[in-house]
């Protein structure tokens, strides 16, 4: 009932030429040539010279970045701490309100 079909190998059509015979050849090494000496490439951009004023400006800029990032991180930490404290205070107030209401009944 269910028999698999086995594919048949296709036969080549048209004129078929026999494969060409390739004979190995010997390689004769030539005289070694010295590698070419690369010329010094011209700089594509000027070299940055660090003067004392430039170094001082870089140090000042880096210090300013560190201070700003530190201030932002500390302010975020303070915001999280203040939020946590306020949630804790709200929880204590709600707990006391609920406890006093159950005592009255």
PDB file of C-alpha atoms in Angstrom:
ATOM      1  CA  UNK A   1       0.000   0.000   0.000  1.00  0.00           C
ATOM      2  CA  UNK A   2       2.632   2.544   1.062  1.00  0.00           C
ATOM      3  CA  UNK A   3       5.735   1.819  -0.973  1.00  0.00           C
ATOM      4  CA  UNK A   4       8.523   4.370  -1.130  1.00  0.00           C
ATOM      5  CA  UNK A   5       9.663   5.508  -4.548  1.00  0.00           C
ATOM      6  CA  UNK A   6      13.370   5.136  -5.044  1.00  0.00           C
ATOM      7  CA  UNK A   7      14.722   7.884  -7.282  1.00  0.00           C
ATOM      8  CA  UNK A   8      16.561   6.792 -10.391  1.00  0.00           C
ATOM      9  CA  UNK A   9      19.984   8.106 -11.255  1.00  0.00           C
ATOM     10  CA  UNK A  10      19.661  10.627 -14.091  1.00  0.00           C
ATOM     11  CA  UNK A  11      21.671   9.811 -17.184  1.00  0.00           C
ATOM     12  CA  UNK A  12      23.742  12.541 -18.815  1.00  0.00           C
ATOM     13  CA  UNK A  13      22.347  13.956 -22.016  1.00  0.00           C
ATOM     14  CA  UNK A  14      24.227  15.395 -24.960  1.00  0.00           C
ATOM     15  CA  UNK A  15      27.882  14.950 -25.907  1.00  0.00           C
ATOM     16  CA  UNK A  16      30.054  13.879 -22.994  1.00  0.00           C
ATOM     17  CA  UNK A  17      33.826  14.313 -23.232  1.00  0.00           C
ATOM     18  CA  UNK A  18      36.138  12.022 -21.324  1.00  0.00           C
ATOM     19  CA  UNK A  19      38.036  13.650 -18.451  1.00  0.00           C
ATOM     20  CA  UNK A  20      41.382  15.158 -19.374  1.00  0.00           C
ATOM     21  CA  UNK A  21      44.496  13.601 -17.863  1.00  0.00           C
ATOM     22  CA  UNK A  22      46.532  16.080 -15.862  1.00  0.00           C
ATOM     23  CA  UNK A  23      50.188  15.280 -15.474  1.00  0.00           C
ATOM     24  CA  UNK A  24      52.095  16.647 -12.492  1.00  0.00           C
ATOM     25  CA  UNK A  25      54.845  19.160 -13.186  1.00  0.00           C
ATOM     26  CA  UNK A  26      57.891  19.936 -11.114  1.00  0.00           C
ATOM     27  CA  UNK A  27      58.267  23.311  -9.481  1.00  0.00           C
ATOM     28  CA  UNK A  28      61.615  24.973  -9.987  1.00  0.00           C
ATOM     29  CA  UNK A  29      62.311  27.577  -7.292  1.00  0.00           C
ATOM     30  CA  UNK A  30      63.507  30.942  -8.533  1.00  0.00           C
ATOM     31  CA  UNK A  31      66.208  33.017  -6.907  1.00  0.00           C
ATOM     32  CA  UNK A  32      64.882  34.485  -3.651  1.00  0.00           C
ATOM     33  CA  UNK A  33      64.046  38.146  -3.954  1.00  0.00           C
ATOM     34  CA  UNK A  34      64.393  40.400  -0.925  1.00  0.00           C
ATOM     35  CA  UNK A  35      61.078  41.673   0.416  1.00  0.00           C
ATOM     36  CA  UNK A  36      60.350  45.277  -0.523  1.00  0.00           C
ATOM     37  CA  UNK A  37      61.072  47.792   2.188  1.00  0.00           C
ATOM     38  CA  UNK A  38      57.824  49.610   3.054  1.00  0.00           C
ATOM     39  CA  UNK A  39      58.070  53.359   2.894  1.00  0.00           C
ATOM     40  CA  UNK A  40      57.082  55.274   6.007  1.00  0.00           C
ATOM     41  CA  UNK A  41      53.414  56.170   5.535  1.00  0.00           C
ATOM     42  CA  UNK A  42      52.552  59.817   5.700  1.00  0.00           C
ATOM     43  CA  UNK A  43      50.508  60.572   8.825  1.00  0.00           C
ATOM     44  CA  UNK A  44      46.855  60.905   7.887  1.00  0.00           C
ATOM     45  CA  UNK A  45      46.154  63.188  10.832  1.00  0.00           C
ATOM     46  CA  UNK A  46      48.350  65.435  12.923  1.00  0.00           C
ATOM     47  CA  UNK A  47      49.864  64.097  16.107  1.00  0.00           C
ATOM     48  CA  UNK A  48      48.306  65.544  19.271  1.00  0.00           C
ATOM     49  CA  UNK A  49      50.812  67.336  21.425  1.00  0.00           C
ATOM     50  CA  UNK A  50      50.017  67.380  25.145  1.00  0.00           C
ATOM     51  CA  UNK A  51      51.105  70.668  26.582  1.00  0.00           C
ATOM     52  CA  UNK A  52      50.888  71.337  30.318  1.00  0.00           C
ATOM     53  CA  UNK A  53      47.771  73.429  29.748  1.00  0.00           C
ATOM     54  CA  UNK A  54      46.097  70.653  27.746  1.00  0.00           C
ATOM     55  CA  UNK A  55      46.959  68.048  30.380  1.00  0.00           C
ATOM     56  CA  UNK A  56      45.573  70.324  33.099  1.00  0.00           C
ATOM     57  CA  UNK A  57      42.365  70.809  31.093  1.00  0.00           C
ATOM     58  CA  UNK A  58      41.998  67.041  30.640  1.00  0.00           C
ATOM     59  CA  UNK A  59      42.515  66.416  34.358  1.00  0.00           C
ATOM     60  CA  UNK A  60      40.023  69.147  35.228  1.00  0.00           C
ATOM     61  CA  UNK A  61      37.450  67.782  32.792  1.00  0.00           C
ATOM     62  CA  UNK A  62      37.856  64.248  34.126  1.00  0.00           C
ATOM     63  CA  UNK A  63      37.481  65.477  37.684  1.00  0.00           C
ATOM     64  CA  UNK A  64      34.328  67.384  36.769  1.00  0.00           C
ATOM     65  CA  UNK A  65      32.839  64.292  35.109  1.00  0.00           C
ATOM     66  CA  UNK A  66      33.606  62.143  38.157  1.00  0.00           C
ATOM     67  CA  UNK A  67      32.072  64.716  40.505  1.00  0.00           C
ATOM     68  CA  UNK A  68      28.904  65.073  38.425  1.00  0.00           C
ATOM     69  CA  UNK A  69      28.425  61.318  38.109  1.00  0.00           C
ATOM     70  CA  UNK A  70      29.050  60.906  41.848  1.00  0.00           C
ATOM     71  CA  UNK A  71      26.520  63.606  42.696  1.00  0.00           C
ATOM     72  CA  UNK A  72      23.901  62.000  40.468  1.00  0.00           C
ATOM     73  CA  UNK A  73      24.478  58.567  42.013  1.00  0.00           C
ATOM     74  CA  UNK A  74      24.351  59.920  45.572  1.00  0.00           C
ATOM     75  CA  UNK A  75      21.138  61.817  44.839  1.00  0.00           C
ATOM     76  CA  UNK A  76      19.561  58.655  43.403  1.00  0.00           C
ATOM     77  CA  UNK A  77      20.608  56.728  46.507  1.00  0.00           C
ATOM     78  CA  UNK A  78      19.106  59.426  48.719  1.00  0.00           C
ATOM     79  CA  UNK A  79      15.878  59.343  46.727  1.00  0.00           C
ATOM     80  CA  UNK A  80      15.616  55.573  47.217  1.00  0.00           C
ATOM     81  CA  UNK A  81      16.371  55.893  50.942  1.00  0.00           C
ATOM     82  CA  UNK A  82      13.803  58.660  51.453  1.00  0.00           C
ATOM     83  CA  UNK A  83      11.192  56.661  49.540  1.00  0.00           C
ATOM     84  CA  UNK A  84      11.894  53.606  51.691  1.00  0.00           C
ATOM     85  CA  UNK A  85      11.578  55.597  54.900  1.00  0.00           C
ATOM     86  CA  UNK A  86       8.310  57.181  53.790  1.00  0.00           C
ATOM     87  CA  UNK A  87       6.855  53.787  52.848  1.00  0.00           C
ATOM     88  CA  UNK A  88       7.888  52.439  56.253  1.00  0.00           C
ATOM     89  CA  UNK A  89       6.238  55.390  58.042  1.00  0.00           C
ATOM     90  CA  UNK A  90       3.046  54.873  56.006  1.00  0.00           C
ATOM     91  CA  UNK A  91       3.045  51.192  56.932  1.00  0.00           C
ATOM     92  CA  UNK A  92       3.405  51.978  60.648  1.00  0.00           C
ATOM     93  CA  UNK A  93       0.594  54.552  60.519  1.00  0.00           C
ATOM     94  CA  UNK A  94      -1.718  52.156  58.657  1.00  0.00           C
ATOM     95  CA  UNK A  95      -0.895  49.375  61.104  1.00  0.00           C
ATOM     96  CA  UNK A  96      -1.701  51.554  64.083  1.00  0.00           C
ATOM     97  CA  UNK A  97      -4.954  52.742  62.479  1.00  0.00           C
ATOM     98  CA  UNK A  98      -6.041  49.187  61.739  1.00  0.00           C
ATOM     99  CA  UNK A  99      -5.050  48.016  65.246  1.00  0.00           C
ATOM    100  CA  UNK A 100      -6.959  50.826  66.943  1.00  0.00           C
ATOM    101  CA  UNK A 101     -10.042  50.103  64.832  1.00  0.00           C
ATOM    102  CA  UNK A 102     -10.070  46.435  65.814  1.00  0.00           C
ATOM    103  CA  UNK A 103      -9.805  47.390  69.523  1.00  0.00           C
ATOM    104  CA  UNK A 104     -12.888  49.578  69.321  1.00  0.00           C
ATOM    105  CA  UNK A 105     -15.120  46.750  68.155  1.00  0.00           C
TER     106      UNK A 105
END
